[in-house]
């Protein structure tokens, strides 16, 4: 009697306590090249239905996508080129495309609020994140910003992420592993407080960029200044005006940064059909503020500028009145976070298993290609 084959997507018994412990890793940096060629089992596909509704799912052999209007078979999508139109059992047509990074982060499992693509794009641009950059990020949340930073630094850069909650770190690892096909070796996630962990994890003046996405970034300003190279840049992502004010003043008070610059980004889409041209009724409005400043050389005093109005005094009680907890924002429960972490890790294992099977079967019969889709370590 022979043993039944094991499920490659199942979590080993010794990693049930940490659902991301068994995720595959790449060697030599993050695989930044998206898969190309025909759809394969394990690929994620974004389906646009007859009424414009978007659905993102992972393709499985013999899998089915059920709606109230019929069934779409996964096997009808597998083997088709990206950008195909697939018919469901009712004859309804669905446009099938591989999701872009901004599509993926909006639909991936999450335990914490994500950094929206519009803000992630501004962070990458305003922080001037470049290939080969050494970047520190805190906190990691669900991994959305981590994906944008990994793509920007390329396989030669280094991203060090810090997160206080293990559940969020696990969700982020699973989400990154799902999108990239493996967890890249040029990305590390440290569970702990940035102020306590950063001095041990980095040498002084060795980091090019620091990105702070947390409730109280002003507590980390000195640690960021110690880690940054002269001329390096810190960018803080905050939600409320009181956090914005306190962060900007903390940067000024250190005397180690240039005068901070503050901004927010609003995106308004437009309806354009012939001569019917107008703004859409809905828009992505305020999500957060960005505060950026550059590290001065040691001993340098910033020249006096034409002075702004004197700062308004405020107390800790004033700040606490406007923190997310005080205004009613709710955080996810530990049980919910553990469930999301398991879902993210399971999805990453499915993607890795599909990549391994694809590599074992050899390239698909699509001439021309390297474009058929690289193996997990090369994507």
mmCIF file of C-alpha atoms in Angstrom:
data_model
loop_
_atom_site.group_PDB
_atom_site.id
_atom_site.type_symbol
_atom_site.label_atom_id
_atom_site.label_comp_id
_atom_site.label_asym_id
_atom_site.label_seq_id
_atom_site.Cartn_x
_atom_site.Cartn_y
_atom_site.Cartn_z
ATOM 1 C CA UNK A 1 0.000 0.000 0.000
ATOM 2 C CA UNK A 2 1.446 3.370 -0.997
ATOM 3 C CA UNK A 3 0.935 6.669 0.694
ATOM 4 C CA UNK A 4 -1.328 9.164 -1.028
ATOM 5 C CA UNK A 5 0.526 12.134 -2.503
ATOM 6 C CA UNK A 6 0.747 15.084 -0.173
ATOM 7 C CA UNK A 7 -0.913 18.406 -0.908
ATOM 8 C CA UNK A 8 1.882 20.839 -1.881
ATOM 9 C CA UNK A 9 -0.219 23.757 -0.655
ATOM 10 C CA UNK A 10 -0.799 22.317 2.815
ATOM 11 C CA UNK A 11 1.138 23.762 5.724
ATOM 12 C CA UNK A 12 3.598 21.369 7.417
ATOM 13 C CA UNK A 13 2.707 20.482 10.985
ATOM 14 C CA UNK A 14 5.798 22.180 12.414
ATOM 15 C CA UNK A 15 4.866 25.579 10.968
ATOM 16 C CA UNK A 16 1.252 25.795 12.015
ATOM 17 C CA UNK A 17 2.255 28.218 14.771
ATOM 18 C CA UNK A 18 3.897 30.464 12.143
ATOM 19 C CA UNK A 19 1.982 30.140 8.847
ATOM 20 C CA UNK A 20 4.742 31.904 6.879
ATOM 21 C CA UNK A 21 7.697 29.883 8.148
ATOM 22 C CA UNK A 22 7.654 27.467 5.186
ATOM 23 C CA UNK A 23 7.294 30.056 2.425
ATOM 24 C CA UNK A 24 9.918 29.696 -0.309
ATOM 25 C CA UNK A 25 12.697 32.277 -0.560
ATOM 26 C CA UNK A 26 14.607 33.564 -3.548
ATOM 27 C CA UNK A 27 18.355 33.870 -3.750
ATOM 28 C CA UNK A 28 19.944 37.126 -4.840
ATOM 29 C CA UNK A 29 17.114 39.599 -4.440
ATOM 30 C CA UNK A 30 13.477 40.169 -5.227
ATOM 31 C CA UNK A 31 12.024 38.713 -8.453
ATOM 32 C CA UNK A 32 10.542 41.844 -9.992
ATOM 33 C CA UNK A 33 9.587 40.553 -13.454
ATOM 34 C CA UNK A 34 5.855 39.764 -13.653
ATOM 35 C CA UNK A 35 4.885 36.440 -15.270
ATOM 36 C CA UNK A 36 4.319 36.515 -19.016
ATOM 37 C CA UNK A 37 2.804 34.220 -21.598
ATOM 38 C CA UNK A 38 -0.386 32.141 -21.331
ATOM 39 C CA UNK A 39 -2.212 31.826 -18.021
ATOM 40 C CA UNK A 40 -1.069 28.891 -15.895
ATOM 41 C CA UNK A 41 -2.539 27.083 -12.919
ATOM 42 C CA UNK A 42 -1.578 29.087 -9.828
ATOM 43 C CA UNK A 43 -1.620 32.435 -11.645
ATOM 44 C CA UNK A 44 -3.825 35.194 -10.333
ATOM 45 C CA UNK A 45 -6.311 36.553 -12.851
ATOM 46 C CA UNK A 46 -8.493 39.650 -12.749
ATOM 47 C CA UNK A 47 -11.886 39.114 -14.361
ATOM 48 C CA UNK A 48 -13.987 42.061 -15.518
ATOM 49 C CA UNK A 49 -17.644 41.055 -15.762
ATOM 50 C CA UNK A 50 -20.459 42.330 -17.993
ATOM 51 C CA UNK A 51 -21.260 45.223 -15.627
ATOM 52 C CA UNK A 52 -17.642 46.171 -15.019
ATOM 53 C CA UNK A 53 -17.329 44.350 -11.687
ATOM 54 C CA UNK A 54 -13.766 43.209 -10.948
ATOM 55 C CA UNK A 55 -13.022 39.806 -9.422
ATOM 56 C CA UNK A 56 -9.525 38.526 -8.653
ATOM 57 C CA UNK A 57 -8.934 34.806 -8.167
ATOM 58 C CA UNK A 58 -6.213 32.160 -8.403
ATOM 59 C CA UNK A 59 -6.483 29.671 -11.248
ATOM 60 C CA UNK A 60 -6.767 25.977 -10.374
ATOM 61 C CA UNK A 61 -7.075 22.940 -12.636
ATOM 62 C CA UNK A 62 -10.771 21.930 -12.749
ATOM 63 C CA UNK A 63 -11.639 25.002 -10.662
ATOM 64 C CA UNK A 64 -14.835 26.981 -11.211
ATOM 65 C CA UNK A 65 -15.941 30.562 -10.573
ATOM 66 C CA UNK A 66 -19.653 30.654 -9.722
ATOM 67 C CA UNK A 67 -21.899 33.699 -10.055
ATOM 68 C CA UNK A 68 -25.687 34.102 -9.925
ATOM 69 C CA UNK A 69 -25.538 34.235 -13.726
ATOM 70 C CA UNK A 70 -23.589 31.049 -14.356
ATOM 71 C CA UNK A 71 -20.201 29.366 -14.089
ATOM 72 C CA UNK A 72 -16.820 30.232 -15.567
ATOM 73 C CA UNK A 73 -14.404 27.286 -15.725
ATOM 74 C CA UNK A 74 -10.777 27.933 -14.747
ATOM 75 C CA UNK A 75 -9.692 25.457 -17.457
ATOM 76 C CA UNK A 76 -11.164 27.853 -20.049
ATOM 77 C CA UNK A 77 -8.750 30.536 -18.828
ATOM 78 C CA UNK A 78 -5.641 28.360 -18.365
ATOM 79 C CA UNK A 79 -3.613 28.348 -21.552
ATOM 80 C CA UNK A 80 -5.184 31.533 -22.921
ATOM 81 C CA UNK A 81 -3.021 34.633 -23.476
ATOM 82 C CA UNK A 82 -3.203 37.603 -21.144
ATOM 83 C CA UNK A 83 -5.984 39.955 -22.257
ATOM 84 C CA UNK A 84 -8.374 37.231 -23.461
ATOM 85 C CA UNK A 85 -12.176 37.250 -23.358
ATOM 86 C CA UNK A 86 -13.667 34.148 -21.716
ATOM 87 C CA UNK A 87 -17.301 33.037 -21.947
ATOM 88 C CA UNK A 88 -19.179 31.733 -18.924
ATOM 89 C CA UNK A 89 -21.833 28.992 -19.148
ATOM 90 C CA UNK A 90 -24.538 31.636 -19.752
ATOM 91 C CA UNK A 91 -22.597 33.226 -22.595
ATOM 92 C CA UNK A 92 -21.577 36.250 -20.506
ATOM 93 C CA UNK A 93 -18.152 37.520 -21.509
ATOM 94 C CA UNK A 94 -15.336 38.210 -18.997
ATOM 95 C CA UNK A 95 -12.114 40.028 -19.763
ATOM 96 C CA UNK A 96 -9.172 38.127 -18.210
ATOM 97 C CA UNK A 97 -6.003 40.048 -17.330
ATOM 98 C CA UNK A 98 -3.154 39.467 -14.930
ATOM 99 C CA UNK A 99 -3.628 41.995 -12.096
ATOM 100 C CA UNK A 100 -1.162 44.863 -11.898
ATOM 101 C CA UNK A 101 0.579 45.616 -8.614
ATOM 102 C CA UNK A 102 -1.926 48.336 -7.748
ATOM 103 C CA UNK A 103 -4.785 45.906 -8.504
ATOM 104 C CA UNK A 104 -3.215 43.251 -6.297
ATOM 105 C CA UNK A 105 -2.686 45.442 -3.221
ATOM 106 C CA UNK A 106 -6.306 46.583 -3.335
ATOM 107 C CA UNK A 107 -7.595 42.979 -3.263
ATOM 108 C CA UNK A 108 -5.030 41.096 -1.170
ATOM 109 C CA UNK A 109 -5.746 39.799 2.368
ATOM 110 C CA UNK A 110 -5.220 42.533 4.922
ATOM 111 C CA UNK A 111 -5.160 42.938 8.665
ATOM 112 C CA UNK A 112 -4.223 46.612 8.748
ATOM 113 C CA UNK A 113 -5.260 49.472 6.498
ATOM 114 C CA UNK A 114 -3.021 49.523 3.432
ATOM 115 C CA UNK A 115 -1.054 52.384 1.925
ATOM 116 C CA UNK A 116 -3.088 53.235 -1.180
ATOM 117 C CA UNK A 117 -1.285 53.033 -4.535
ATOM 118 C CA UNK A 118 -1.620 56.811 -4.985
ATOM 119 C CA UNK A 119 0.319 57.371 -1.759
ATOM 120 C CA UNK A 120 2.792 54.559 -2.386
ATOM 121 C CA UNK A 121 3.626 56.127 -5.741
ATOM 122 C CA UNK A 122 4.234 59.491 -4.074
ATOM 123 C CA UNK A 123 6.393 57.897 -1.378
ATOM 124 C CA UNK A 124 8.564 56.166 -3.980
ATOM 125 C CA UNK A 125 8.846 59.442 -5.934
ATOM 126 C CA UNK A 126 9.262 61.940 -3.076
ATOM 127 C CA UNK A 127 11.669 59.670 -1.214
ATOM 128 C CA UNK A 128 13.588 59.169 -4.473
ATOM 129 C CA UNK A 129 13.801 55.405 -3.895
ATOM 130 C CA UNK A 130 16.272 54.077 -6.467
ATOM 131 C CA UNK A 131 17.631 50.676 -7.581
ATOM 132 C CA UNK A 132 20.218 49.529 -5.042
ATOM 133 C CA UNK A 133 18.907 51.786 -2.257
ATOM 134 C CA UNK A 134 19.127 50.706 1.387
ATOM 135 C CA UNK A 135 15.665 51.405 2.814
ATOM 136 C CA UNK A 136 14.150 51.055 6.292
ATOM 137 C CA UNK A 137 10.365 50.783 6.621
ATOM 138 C CA UNK A 138 8.219 50.833 9.776
ATOM 139 C CA UNK A 139 5.533 49.476 10.164
ATOM 140 C CA UNK A 140 4.920 46.885 7.546
ATOM 141 C CA UNK A 141 1.113 46.555 7.947
ATOM 142 C CA UNK A 142 -0.221 44.190 5.274
ATOM 143 C CA UNK A 143 2.806 44.555 2.982
ATOM 144 C CA UNK A 144 1.379 46.909 0.325
ATOM 145 C CA UNK A 145 4.088 49.563 0.618
ATOM 146 C CA UNK A 146 6.737 46.836 0.972
ATOM 147 C CA UNK A 147 5.838 45.565 -2.514
ATOM 148 C CA UNK A 148 6.217 49.004 -4.079
ATOM 149 C CA UNK A 149 9.533 49.573 -2.277
ATOM 150 C CA UNK A 150 10.886 46.157 -3.308
ATOM 151 C CA UNK A 151 10.069 46.889 -6.929
ATOM 152 C CA UNK A 152 11.777 50.299 -6.694
ATOM 153 C CA UNK A 153 15.030 49.124 -5.056
ATOM 154 C CA UNK A 154 15.448 46.198 -7.467
ATOM 155 C CA UNK A 155 17.379 42.998 -6.733
ATOM 156 C CA UNK A 156 20.498 44.928 -5.650
ATOM 157 C CA UNK A 157 18.786 47.023 -2.977
ATOM 158 C CA UNK A 158 17.939 46.130 0.600
ATOM 159 C CA UNK A 159 14.624 46.653 2.424
ATOM 160 C CA UNK A 160 14.493 46.264 6.202
ATOM 161 C CA UNK A 161 10.947 46.340 7.566
ATOM 162 C CA UNK A 162 10.006 46.659 11.227
ATOM 163 C CA UNK A 163 6.614 45.740 12.645
ATOM 164 C CA UNK A 164 5.461 45.611 16.256
ATOM 165 C CA UNK A 165 2.824 42.889 15.735
ATOM 166 C CA UNK A 166 3.753 39.380 14.599
ATOM 167 C CA UNK A 167 0.301 38.915 13.027
ATOM 168 C CA UNK A 168 0.824 41.860 10.684
ATOM 169 C CA UNK A 169 4.336 40.642 9.826
ATOM 170 C CA UNK A 170 2.940 37.203 8.915
ATOM 171 C CA UNK A 171 0.228 38.705 6.692
ATOM 172 C CA UNK A 172 2.802 40.898 4.941
ATOM 173 C CA UNK A 173 5.137 37.943 4.282
ATOM 174 C CA UNK A 174 2.274 35.936 2.806
ATOM 175 C CA UNK A 175 1.103 38.786 0.571
ATOM 176 C CA UNK A 176 4.606 39.536 -0.696
ATOM 177 C CA UNK A 177 5.271 35.840 -1.280
ATOM 178 C CA UNK A 178 2.035 35.516 -3.251
ATOM 179 C CA UNK A 179 2.718 38.422 -5.588
ATOM 180 C CA UNK A 180 6.413 37.753 -6.160
ATOM 181 C CA UNK A 181 6.216 33.959 -6.134
ATOM 182 C CA UNK A 182 8.622 33.782 -3.177
ATOM 183 C CA UNK A 183 9.836 35.892 -0.267
ATOM 184 C CA UNK A 184 12.872 37.830 -1.545
ATOM 185 C CA UNK A 185 16.179 37.519 0.279
ATOM 186 C CA UNK A 186 16.810 41.269 0.077
ATOM 187 C CA UNK A 187 13.821 41.885 2.365
ATOM 188 C CA UNK A 188 13.839 41.295 6.110
ATOM 189 C CA UNK A 189 10.969 41.724 8.569
ATOM 190 C CA UNK A 190 11.889 42.347 12.205
ATOM 191 C CA UNK A 191 9.157 42.091 14.821
ATOM 192 C CA UNK A 192 9.755 44.755 17.427
ATOM 193 C CA UNK A 193 9.935 48.470 18.084
ATOM 194 C CA UNK A 194 11.988 50.463 15.567
ATOM 195 C CA UNK A 195 13.679 52.603 18.221
ATOM 196 C CA UNK A 196 14.915 49.499 20.053
ATOM 197 C CA UNK A 197 15.701 47.271 17.064
ATOM 198 C CA UNK A 198 17.150 49.643 14.451
ATOM 199 C CA UNK A 199 20.494 50.388 16.172
ATOM 200 C CA UNK A 200 21.267 46.646 16.335
ATOM 201 C CA UNK A 201 20.084 45.969 12.784
ATOM 202 C CA UNK A 202 22.005 48.742 10.998
ATOM 203 C CA UNK A 203 25.253 50.654 11.234
ATOM 204 C CA UNK A 204 25.058 54.410 11.923
ATOM 205 C CA UNK A 205 24.743 56.499 8.761
ATOM 206 C CA UNK A 206 24.282 53.446 6.515
ATOM 207 C CA UNK A 207 20.663 53.855 5.336
ATOM 208 C CA UNK A 208 19.593 55.871 2.294
ATOM 209 C CA UNK A 209 15.862 56.214 3.024
ATOM 210 C CA UNK A 210 13.582 55.764 6.058
ATOM 211 C CA UNK A 211 9.805 55.420 5.611
ATOM 212 C CA UNK A 212 7.672 55.706 8.756
ATOM 213 C CA UNK A 213 4.030 54.571 8.548
ATOM 214 C CA UNK A 214 2.899 54.469 12.164
ATOM 215 C CA UNK A 215 0.773 56.153 14.789
ATOM 216 C CA UNK A 216 3.574 58.192 16.406
ATOM 217 C CA UNK A 217 6.468 58.693 13.959
ATOM 218 C CA UNK A 218 7.859 61.548 16.066
ATOM 219 C CA UNK A 219 9.054 58.927 18.543
ATOM 220 C CA UNK A 220 11.354 57.492 15.845
ATOM 221 C CA UNK A 221 12.859 60.711 14.453
ATOM 222 C CA UNK A 222 16.149 60.474 16.374
ATOM 223 C CA UNK A 223 16.605 56.781 15.503
ATOM 224 C CA UNK A 224 15.998 57.608 11.846
ATOM 225 C CA UNK A 225 18.526 60.448 11.955
ATOM 226 C CA UNK A 226 21.178 58.148 13.460
ATOM 227 C CA UNK A 227 20.663 55.530 10.709
ATOM 228 C CA UNK A 228 20.495 57.884 7.704
ATOM 229 C CA UNK A 229 23.467 58.909 5.615
ATOM 230 C CA UNK A 230 23.993 62.702 5.322
ATOM 231 C CA UNK A 231 21.632 63.793 2.561
ATOM 232 C CA UNK A 232 19.412 60.760 3.169
ATOM 233 C CA UNK A 233 15.671 61.232 3.397
ATOM 234 C CA UNK A 234 12.909 60.400 5.849
ATOM 235 C CA UNK A 235 9.260 60.297 4.780
ATOM 236 C CA UNK A 236 6.430 59.950 7.311
ATOM 237 C CA UNK A 237 2.908 58.854 6.402
ATOM 238 C CA UNK A 238 0.309 60.094 8.899
ATOM 239 C CA UNK A 239 -3.488 60.237 8.909
ATOM 240 C CA UNK A 240 -4.528 63.295 10.943
ATOM 241 C CA UNK A 241 -3.594 66.973 11.019
ATOM 242 C CA UNK A 242 -2.430 66.781 14.634
ATOM 243 C CA UNK A 243 -0.086 63.907 13.768
ATOM 244 C CA UNK A 244 1.121 65.960 10.810
ATOM 245 C CA UNK A 245 1.855 68.966 13.039
ATOM 246 C CA UNK A 246 3.602 67.005 15.748
ATOM 247 C CA UNK A 247 5.744 65.064 13.255
ATOM 248 C CA UNK A 248 6.855 68.211 11.425
ATOM 249 C CA UNK A 249 7.749 69.957 14.690
ATOM 250 C CA UNK A 250 9.673 66.915 15.941
ATOM 251 C CA UNK A 251 11.767 66.937 12.745
ATOM 252 C CA UNK A 252 12.510 70.651 13.216
ATOM 253 C CA UNK A 253 13.390 70.297 16.883
ATOM 254 C CA UNK A 254 16.120 67.736 16.239
ATOM 255 C CA UNK A 255 18.143 70.262 14.251
ATOM 256 C CA UNK A 256 19.355 67.342 12.115
ATOM 257 C CA UNK A 257 16.990 67.705 9.157
ATOM 258 C CA UNK A 258 16.045 70.229 6.524
ATOM 259 C CA UNK A 259 12.752 72.066 6.978
ATOM 260 C CA UNK A 260 10.035 69.387 6.489
ATOM 261 C CA UNK A 261 7.739 69.506 3.463
ATOM 262 C CA UNK A 262 4.122 68.358 3.818
ATOM 263 C CA UNK A 263 1.540 67.303 1.228
ATOM 264 C CA UNK A 264 -1.442 65.097 0.482
ATOM 265 C CA UNK A 265 -2.527 63.490 -2.776
ATOM 266 C CA UNK A 266 -6.095 63.444 -4.085
ATOM 267 C CA UNK A 267 -7.119 61.393 -7.124
ATOM 268 C CA UNK A 268 -10.262 62.193 -9.112
ATOM 269 C CA UNK A 269 -11.138 60.028 -12.111
ATOM 270 C CA UNK A 270 -13.211 61.264 -15.050
ATOM 271 C CA UNK A 271 -16.066 59.844 -17.107
ATOM 272 C CA UNK A 272 -15.183 60.235 -20.799
ATOM 273 C CA UNK A 273 -17.567 58.990 -23.499
ATOM 274 C CA UNK A 274 -17.710 61.089 -26.640
ATOM 275 C CA UNK A 275 -18.753 64.588 -25.605
ATOM 276 C CA UNK A 276 -20.019 63.382 -22.212
ATOM 277 C CA UNK A 277 -16.951 64.439 -20.237
ATOM 278 C CA UNK A 278 -17.268 65.092 -16.499
ATOM 279 C CA UNK A 279 -15.654 64.145 -13.193
ATOM 280 C CA UNK A 280 -16.774 60.835 -11.716
ATOM 281 C CA UNK A 281 -19.199 61.106 -8.838
ATOM 282 C CA UNK A 282 -16.805 59.300 -6.500
ATOM 283 C CA UNK A 283 -13.131 59.867 -5.824
ATOM 284 C CA UNK A 284 -10.372 58.630 -3.547
ATOM 285 C CA UNK A 285 -10.059 61.629 -1.277
ATOM 286 C CA UNK A 286 -7.964 62.014 1.856
ATOM 287 C CA UNK A 287 -6.039 58.933 2.939
ATOM 288 C CA UNK A 288 -2.973 60.463 4.590
ATOM 289 C CA UNK A 289 -0.333 63.183 4.662
ATOM 290 C CA UNK A 290 3.307 62.841 3.643
ATOM 291 C CA UNK A 291 6.044 64.677 5.546
ATOM 292 C CA UNK A 292 9.534 64.580 4.050
ATOM 293 C CA UNK A 293 12.888 65.956 5.225
ATOM 294 C CA UNK A 294 16.556 65.350 4.413
ATOM 295 C CA UNK A 295 19.329 64.519 6.858
ATOM 296 C CA UNK A 296 21.891 67.279 7.458
ATOM 297 C CA UNK A 297 25.587 66.562 7.888
ATOM 298 C CA UNK A 298 26.718 66.270 11.508
ATOM 299 C CA UNK A 299 27.380 69.636 13.140
ATOM 300 C CA UNK A 300 25.617 71.618 10.419
ATOM 301 C CA UNK A 301 23.119 74.303 11.453
ATOM 302 C CA UNK A 302 20.293 74.922 9.006
ATOM 303 C CA UNK A 303 20.409 78.523 7.721
ATOM 304 C CA UNK A 304 17.664 80.764 9.034
ATOM 305 C CA UNK A 305 14.779 81.149 6.622
ATOM 306 C CA UNK A 306 12.134 83.839 6.547
ATOM 307 C CA UNK A 307 10.404 82.644 9.617
ATOM 308 C CA UNK A 308 6.987 81.104 9.644
ATOM 309 C CA UNK A 309 4.503 82.009 12.323
ATOM 310 C CA UNK A 310 5.472 80.722 15.750
ATOM 311 C CA UNK A 311 4.280 77.231 16.457
ATOM 312 C CA UNK A 312 1.154 76.766 18.465
ATOM 313 C CA UNK A 313 1.737 75.040 21.782
ATOM 314 C CA UNK A 314 -0.006 71.734 22.293
ATOM 315 C CA UNK A 315 -0.048 69.025 24.917
ATOM 316 C CA UNK A 316 -0.070 65.248 24.730
ATOM 317 C CA UNK A 317 -3.783 65.384 25.571
ATOM 318 C CA UNK A 318 -4.419 67.512 22.485
ATOM 319 C CA UNK A 319 -2.696 64.929 20.298
ATOM 320 C CA UNK A 320 -4.443 61.963 21.911
ATOM 321 C CA UNK A 321 -7.823 63.547 21.172
ATOM 322 C CA UNK A 322 -7.188 63.059 17.463
ATOM 323 C CA UNK A 323 -5.476 59.674 17.314
ATOM 324 C CA UNK A 324 -7.308 56.931 15.377
ATOM 325 C CA UNK A 325 -8.347 55.172 18.578
ATOM 326 C CA UNK A 326 -9.866 58.322 20.020
ATOM 327 C CA UNK A 327 -11.948 59.065 16.936
ATOM 328 C CA UNK A 328 -13.380 55.558 16.790
ATOM 329 C CA UNK A 329 -11.143 53.657 14.360
ATOM 330 C CA UNK A 330 -11.251 49.955 15.207
ATOM 331 C CA UNK A 331 -8.328 47.567 14.916
ATOM 332 C CA UNK A 332 -8.742 43.975 13.797
ATOM 333 C CA UNK A 333 -8.916 41.293 16.505
ATOM 334 C CA UNK A 334 -6.048 38.839 17.024
ATOM 335 C CA UNK A 335 -8.315 36.004 15.812
ATOM 336 C CA UNK A 336 -9.080 37.867 12.567
ATOM 337 C CA UNK A 337 -5.377 38.642 12.014
ATOM 338 C CA UNK A 338 -4.375 34.991 12.502
ATOM 339 C CA UNK A 339 -7.022 33.933 9.970
ATOM 340 C CA UNK A 340 -5.843 36.487 7.402
ATOM 341 C CA UNK A 341 -2.206 35.424 7.968
ATOM 342 C CA UNK A 342 -3.140 31.784 7.267
ATOM 343 C CA UNK A 343 -5.005 32.800 4.106
ATOM 344 C CA UNK A 344 -2.081 34.886 2.830
ATOM 345 C CA UNK A 345 0.436 32.124 3.544
ATOM 346 C CA UNK A 346 -1.745 29.439 1.915
ATOM 347 C CA UNK A 347 -2.066 31.557 -1.212
ATOM 348 C CA UNK A 348 1.708 32.071 -1.324
ATOM 349 C CA UNK A 349 2.262 28.294 -1.037
ATOM 350 C CA UNK A 350 -0.169 27.696 -3.933
ATOM 351 C CA UNK A 351 1.715 30.172 -6.110
ATOM 352 C CA UNK A 352 5.062 28.574 -5.190
ATOM 353 C CA UNK A 353 3.733 25.069 -5.909
ATOM 354 C CA UNK A 354 2.433 26.211 -9.288
ATOM 355 C CA UNK A 355 5.789 27.804 -10.110
ATOM 356 C CA UNK A 356 7.630 24.612 -9.122
ATOM 357 C CA UNK A 357 5.303 22.500 -11.274
ATOM 358 C CA UNK A 358 5.716 24.849 -14.206
ATOM 359 C CA UNK A 359 9.501 24.695 -13.930
ATOM 360 C CA UNK A 360 9.410 20.864 -13.760
ATOM 361 C CA UNK A 361 7.205 20.604 -16.860
ATOM 362 C CA UNK A 362 9.486 22.864 -18.901
ATOM 363 C CA UNK A 363 8.524 25.973 -20.859
ATOM 364 C CA UNK A 364 5.051 26.222 -22.337
ATOM 365 C CA UNK A 365 4.692 25.922 -26.105
ATOM 366 C CA UNK A 366 4.782 29.636 -26.719
ATOM 367 C CA UNK A 367 7.548 30.549 -29.147
ATOM 368 C CA UNK A 368 9.742 33.364 -28.296
ATOM 369 C CA UNK A 369 10.090 32.760 -24.773
ATOM 370 C CA UNK A 370 11.689 33.740 -21.843
ATOM 371 C CA UNK A 371 8.322 35.458 -22.021
ATOM 372 C CA UNK A 372 6.598 32.237 -20.999
ATOM 373 C CA UNK A 373 7.119 33.086 -17.380
ATOM 374 C CA UNK A 374 10.278 32.646 -15.286
ATOM 375 C CA UNK A 375 10.749 30.275 -12.403
ATOM 376 C CA UNK A 376 10.067 31.395 -8.847
ATOM 377 C CA UNK A 377 13.611 32.540 -8.223
ATOM 378 C CA UNK A 378 13.740 34.594 -11.430
ATOM 379 C CA UNK A 379 10.328 36.281 -11.579
#
